[in-house]
Coordinates of C-alpha atoms and ligand atoms in Angstrom, one line a residue:
M8 CA 0.0 0.0 0.0
L9 CA 1.4 3.4 -1.0
T10 CA 1.2 6.0 1.7
P11 CA -1.4 8.5 0.5
I12 CA -0.2 12.0 -0.5
P13 CA -1.1 14.9 1.9
W14 CA -4.7 16.0 1.3
Q15 CA -7.4 18.2 2.7
E16 CA -10.8 18.8 1.1
R17 CA -11.6 22.2 -0.4
P18 CA -12.9 24.4 2.5
A19 CA -16.7 24.6 2.7
G20 CA -18.1 27.5 0.7
S21 CA -14.9 28.0 -1.3
K22 CA -15.0 28.1 -5.1
D23 CA -11.2 28.3 -5.5
I24 CA -9.6 25.9 -8.0
M25 CA -6.7 25.5 -5.6
W26 CA -6.7 26.0 -1.8
R27 CA -4.1 26.2 0.9
Y28 CA -3.4 23.6 3.6
T29 CA -4.9 24.9 6.8
E30 CA -1.7 24.0 8.8
N31 CA 0.6 26.0 6.5
P32 CA 3.5 26.5 6.6
V33 CA 4.5 22.9 6.7
I34 CA 8.2 23.7 7.0
G35 CA 9.3 26.6 9.2
R36 CA 12.3 28.9 8.7
Y37 CA 14.2 27.5 11.7
D38 CA 13.5 23.8 11.2
I39 CA 17.2 22.9 11.2
P40 CA 19.7 24.5 13.6
S41 CA 21.7 26.4 11.0
S42 CA 18.8 27.8 9.0
N43 CA 17.7 31.4 8.4
S44 CA 15.0 30.2 6.1
I45 CA 13.8 27.0 4.3
F46 CA 11.8 27.5 1.2
N47 CA 11.7 26.7 -2.6
S48 CA 12.1 22.9 -2.1
A49 CA 11.3 19.7 -3.9
V50 CA 9.6 16.5 -2.6
V51 CA 8.9 13.1 -4.2
R52 CA 7.7 9.7 -3.2
F53 CA 10.5 7.5 -1.8
G54 CA 10.2 4.0 -0.4
D55 CA 7.0 3.8 1.6
G56 CA 7.0 7.5 2.3
F57 CA 8.6 10.7 0.9
A58 CA 12.0 12.3 0.4
G59 CA 13.1 15.7 -0.8
V60 CA 15.8 18.2 -1.4
F61 CA 15.4 21.4 0.5
R62 CA 16.7 24.9 0.0
C63 CA 18.1 26.1 3.4
D64 CA 19.8 29.4 3.6
N65 CA 22.0 29.6 6.7
K66 CA 22.5 32.4 9.2
R67 CA 25.2 33.9 7.0
V68 CA 22.5 33.7 4.3
Q69 CA 24.5 31.3 2.2
M70 CA 22.3 29.2 0.0
N71 CA 22.6 25.4 0.0
I72 CA 20.5 22.3 -0.6
F73 CA 19.8 19.5 2.0
A74 CA 18.2 16.1 1.8
G75 CA 15.2 15.3 4.0
F76 CA 12.7 12.5 4.7
S77 CA 9.0 12.2 5.7
K78 CA 6.6 9.4 6.4
D79 CA 3.5 11.5 5.6
G80 CA 4.7 14.4 3.3
I81 CA 3.9 16.9 6.0
H82 CA 6.3 16.3 8.9
W83 CA 9.9 16.5 7.6
D84 CA 13.3 15.5 9.0
I85 CA 15.8 17.6 7.1
N86 CA 19.4 16.7 7.4
H87 CA 21.5 19.2 9.4
E88 CA 24.4 19.0 6.9
P89 CA 24.1 20.0 3.2
I90 CA 24.3 17.4 0.5
K91 CA 28.0 16.6 -0.2
F92 CA 28.2 15.5 -3.9
V93 CA 30.6 12.9 -5.4
P94 CA 31.5 13.0 -9.1
G95 CA 28.9 11.7 -11.5
N96 CA 29.4 11.9 -15.2
T97 CA 32.3 14.4 -14.9
E98 CA 34.9 15.7 -12.5
M99 CA 33.7 17.8 -9.6
I100 CA 32.7 21.3 -10.7
D101 CA 33.0 24.4 -8.5
S102 CA 29.8 25.6 -7.0
D103 CA 29.6 28.9 -5.1
Y104 CA 26.0 28.3 -4.0
K105 CA 23.0 26.1 -4.7
Y106 CA 19.3 27.0 -4.5
D107 CA 15.8 26.2 -5.8
P108 CA 16.1 22.4 -6.2
R109 CA 13.6 20.2 -8.2
V110 CA 13.6 16.4 -8.1
A111 CA 12.3 14.1 -10.9
W112 CA 12.1 10.2 -10.9
I113 CA 13.2 9.1 -14.3
E114 CA 13.4 5.4 -15.1
D115 CA 15.6 4.1 -12.3
R116 CA 16.8 7.0 -10.2
Y117 CA 16.0 10.4 -8.9
W118 CA 17.5 13.4 -10.7
V119 CA 18.0 16.7 -8.9
T120 CA 18.3 20.0 -10.7
W121 CA 19.0 23.3 -9.0
C122 CA 20.3 26.7 -9.6
N123 CA 24.1 26.3 -9.3
G124 CA 26.6 29.1 -8.8
Y125 CA 29.3 28.7 -11.4
H126 CA 30.5 32.1 -12.4
G127 CA 26.9 33.1 -12.0
P128 CA 23.7 31.0 -11.8
T129 CA 23.2 28.1 -14.1
I130 CA 21.5 24.7 -13.8
G131 CA 23.3 22.0 -11.8
I132 CA 22.3 18.3 -12.2
A133 CA 22.9 15.3 -10.0
Y134 CA 21.3 11.9 -9.5
T135 CA 20.7 9.7 -6.4
F136 CA 19.2 6.3 -5.8
D137 CA 18.8 6.7 -2.0
F138 CA 19.0 10.4 -1.0
Q139 CA 22.3 9.5 0.8
T140 CA 24.8 9.6 -2.0
F141 CA 24.4 12.2 -4.7
Y142 CA 26.4 12.1 -8.0
Q143 CA 27.0 15.5 -9.4
C144 CA 27.0 15.8 -13.2
E145 CA 27.8 18.4 -15.8
N146 CA 26.0 21.7 -15.5
A147 CA 23.3 21.7 -18.2
F148 CA 24.0 25.2 -19.6
L149 CA 26.3 28.2 -19.6
P150 CA 25.5 30.9 -17.1
F151 CA 23.1 32.5 -16.7
N152 CA 20.1 30.3 -16.3
R153 CA 17.5 29.3 -13.6
N154 CA 14.5 27.1 -12.9
G155 CA 15.7 23.9 -14.6
V156 CA 12.9 21.4 -14.4
L157 CA 13.1 17.9 -15.9
F158 CA 10.3 15.9 -17.5
P159 CA 9.7 12.6 -15.6
E160 CA 10.3 10.5 -18.8
K161 CA 12.2 10.7 -22.0
I162 CA 10.5 12.4 -24.9
N163 CA 11.2 10.9 -28.3
G164 CA 14.2 9.0 -26.7
K165 CA 15.8 12.1 -25.0
Y166 CA 15.8 13.7 -21.6
A167 CA 13.9 17.0 -21.7
M168 CA 14.4 20.0 -19.4
L169 CA 12.6 23.3 -19.1
S170 CA 14.7 26.3 -18.1
R171 CA 14.7 30.1 -18.0
P172 CA 17.7 31.9 -19.4
S173 CA 18.4 34.9 -17.2
D174 CA 21.0 37.4 -16.0
S175 CA 23.4 37.4 -13.1
G176 CA 21.1 39.3 -10.8
H177 CA 17.4 39.7 -10.0
T178 CA 16.5 39.2 -13.6
P179 CA 13.8 41.7 -14.9
F180 CA 12.9 39.4 -17.9
G181 CA 12.5 35.7 -18.7
D182 CA 10.6 33.1 -20.7
I183 CA 10.5 29.3 -20.6
Y184 CA 12.6 27.2 -23.0
I185 CA 13.0 23.5 -23.5
S186 CA 16.3 21.6 -24.2
F187 CA 16.9 18.0 -24.9
S188 CA 19.8 15.6 -24.1
P189 CA 20.6 12.0 -25.1
D190 CA 22.7 11.4 -22.0
M191 CA 22.1 14.1 -19.3
K192 CA 25.5 15.6 -20.2
Y193 CA 25.1 17.4 -23.5
W194 CA 22.1 19.6 -24.0
G195 CA 20.8 21.1 -27.2
E196 CA 17.8 21.5 -29.5
H197 CA 16.8 24.5 -27.4
R198 CA 13.3 25.7 -28.3
S199 CA 11.0 28.4 -27.0
V200 CA 8.0 27.1 -25.0
M201 CA 6.1 30.0 -23.5
K202 CA 6.6 33.7 -22.9
T203 CA 5.4 36.4 -20.5
V204 CA 1.9 37.8 -21.2
P205 CA 1.3 41.5 -21.9
F206 CA 0.3 43.5 -18.9
E207 CA -3.2 44.2 -20.3
Q208 CA -4.0 40.5 -20.6
S209 CA -2.5 38.9 -17.5
A210 CA -0.4 41.3 -15.4
W211 CA 0.7 38.8 -12.8
Q212 CA 2.9 37.1 -15.4
C213 CA 4.0 40.1 -17.5
L214 CA 7.6 40.5 -16.3
K215 CA 9.0 37.0 -16.2
I216 CA 7.9 33.4 -15.8
G217 CA 9.8 30.2 -14.7
A218 CA 9.0 26.5 -14.7
G219 CA 8.0 25.2 -11.3
T220 CA 7.0 21.6 -10.8
V221 CA 8.0 18.4 -12.7
P222 CA 5.3 18.1 -15.4
I223 CA 2.6 15.5 -14.6
R224 CA 1.5 13.3 -17.4
T225 CA -2.3 13.5 -17.9
D226 CA -4.5 12.2 -20.8
E227 CA -4.8 15.9 -21.9
G228 CA -1.2 16.8 -21.8
W229 CA 1.7 17.6 -19.5
L230 CA 0.4 19.6 -16.5
M231 CA 3.0 22.0 -15.1
F232 CA 2.7 24.6 -12.4
Y233 CA 4.9 27.7 -13.0
H234 CA 5.5 31.1 -11.4
G235 CA 4.8 34.4 -13.0
V236 CA 6.1 37.8 -11.8
I237 CA 4.9 41.4 -12.0
Q238 CA 7.0 44.4 -11.0
T239 CA 5.1 46.5 -8.6
C240 CA 6.0 49.8 -6.9
N241 CA 7.0 47.6 -3.9
G242 CA 9.2 45.1 -5.9
F243 CA 8.5 41.8 -7.6
R244 CA 5.4 39.8 -6.8
Y245 CA 5.4 36.0 -7.5
S246 CA 2.2 34.0 -8.2
M247 CA 1.5 30.5 -9.4
G248 CA -0.3 29.5 -12.6
A249 CA -0.4 26.2 -14.6
V250 CA 0.0 25.2 -18.2
L251 CA -0.9 22.1 -20.3
L252 CA 1.8 21.1 -22.8
D253 CA 1.4 18.7 -25.7
L254 CA 2.4 15.2 -24.7
A255 CA 4.3 14.3 -27.9
D256 CA 5.6 17.8 -28.6
P257 CA 6.0 19.8 -25.3
T258 CA 7.1 22.9 -27.1
K259 CA 3.4 23.3 -27.9
V260 CA 1.3 25.1 -25.3
L261 CA -2.3 23.7 -25.3
H262 CA -3.9 25.8 -22.5
R263 CA -2.5 28.2 -20.0
S264 CA -3.5 30.2 -16.9
M265 CA -4.5 33.8 -17.6
E266 CA -5.9 34.0 -14.1
Y267 CA -3.4 32.8 -11.5
L268 CA -4.2 29.7 -9.4
L269 CA -2.5 31.0 -6.2
A270 CA -1.1 34.4 -5.4
P271 CA 0.4 35.8 -2.2
A272 CA -2.5 36.4 0.2
A273 CA -1.8 34.4 3.4
P274 CA 0.3 36.1 6.1
Y275 CA 3.3 33.8 5.5
E276 CA 3.3 34.6 1.8
L277 CA 2.9 38.3 2.3
C278 CA 5.5 38.7 5.1
G279 CA 9.0 37.2 5.2
D280 CA 12.5 37.8 3.9
V281 CA 11.1 38.6 0.5
P282 CA 7.5 39.6 0.8
N283 CA 4.8 38.5 -1.7
V284 CA 6.3 35.3 -3.1
V285 CA 4.5 32.0 -4.0
F286 CA 7.1 29.9 -5.7
P287 CA 6.1 26.3 -6.7
C288 CA 8.9 23.7 -6.9
A289 CA 7.2 20.3 -6.5
A290 CA 3.9 18.4 -6.8
L291 CA 2.7 15.1 -5.5
H292 CA -0.2 13.5 -7.3
E293 CA -2.4 10.5 -6.8
G294 CA -5.5 9.8 -8.9
D295 CA -7.2 13.2 -9.4
R296 CA -5.5 14.8 -6.4
V297 CA -2.5 17.1 -6.5
A298 CA -0.5 18.6 -3.6
V299 CA 1.8 21.5 -4.7
Y300 CA 4.7 22.5 -2.5
Y301 CA 5.7 26.1 -2.8
G302 CA 8.2 28.5 -1.2
A303 CA 6.4 31.3 0.7
A304 CA 8.0 34.8 1.0
D305 CA 11.5 33.2 0.6
T306 CA 11.1 32.0 4.2
C307 CA 9.1 28.8 4.6
V308 CA 7.2 26.1 2.7
G309 CA 3.5 25.8 2.1
M310 CA 1.2 23.3 0.4
A311 CA -1.8 23.9 -1.8
F312 CA -4.3 21.3 -3.1
G313 CA -6.4 20.8 -6.1
H314 CA -8.2 18.3 -8.4
I315 CA -6.3 17.7 -11.6
S316 CA -9.5 17.4 -13.6
E317 CA -10.7 20.8 -12.3
I318 CA -7.4 22.4 -13.0
I319 CA -7.5 21.1 -16.6
E320 CA -11.1 22.4 -17.0
F321 CA -10.0 25.8 -15.6
L322 CA -7.1 25.9 -18.1
K323 CA -9.4 25.1 -21.0
K324 CA -11.7 28.0 -20.1
Q325 CA -8.8 30.5 -20.1
Ligands
BMA420 C1 14.1 34.5 -7.7 C2 14.9 33.4 -7.0 C3 14.1 32.6 -6.0 C4 13.3 33.6 -5.1 C5 12.6 34.6 -5.9 C6 11.9 35.7 -5.0 O1 14.9 35.2 -8.5 O2 16.0 33.9 -6.3 O3 14.9 31.8 -5.2 O4 12.3 32.8 -4.4 O5 13.6 35.3 -6.7 O6 12.9 36.4 -4.2

């Protein structure tokens, strides 16, 4: 018997397509002794429970990623030491910092991608079988790039990754691209997937967008949660939307959020080290249920729930 994914029914009287877990945040900023904040983190099924890779910034505010485990997907034991990588398909590469991990199960192992500091941010890749030993591979791209998210299976015989070319700082632009690789080492066939939307049509995603969760295979297409950003007079505001990509050709957008699915509104999303941030990095799904894990205000981790069929219907109406 698989352990069920975390779940709560939609609150009585709510018409929201997605709703927050009432016990949010599920991971607090000080949940390990060294941490200043624990946010933008990725979880997956593992054994008879769950495992994950967590972004913990320490009290010097250095960014690093840590493995963690949970029986129920809600209560987490995060290692107190960051992941120490061993060489994978190349020699060890310098890494000044690591942040915003994603985790995908592909065929026989878990693949971790993250924003890796190598003369600026780019996409780091590693694999693990057990969340104990992590094998670091070649970076996918030249700097600067962020939000590398793998598809959970090969597409036309190749690994596929979404990413967001960016700049060296708090990038004021950015669209989502896809790249393919025969071996997880050499990446090419870079194609545009989706762009920001003009302010007049969907302002929450008019400045930049970035891939969020490992796409979920559905009968209607790949369902992926992403973040969109608007520049306000008080800085960037990050919200969550979703997209359905064509199963055979994921460069094709079938349906996409014009309304957001979740935007900063709860106190822990509005207040924190960086206010007004909802930043999805992982989704667990089971039958028609999905639980999305998102970083809140660059400080803690929250969960939001939805029914996949309703999210798809919502996207089709957009
Ligand atoms: C992005 C990344 C994320 C962060 C977000 C909001 O550029 O740095 O890690 O959550 O900004 O500050």
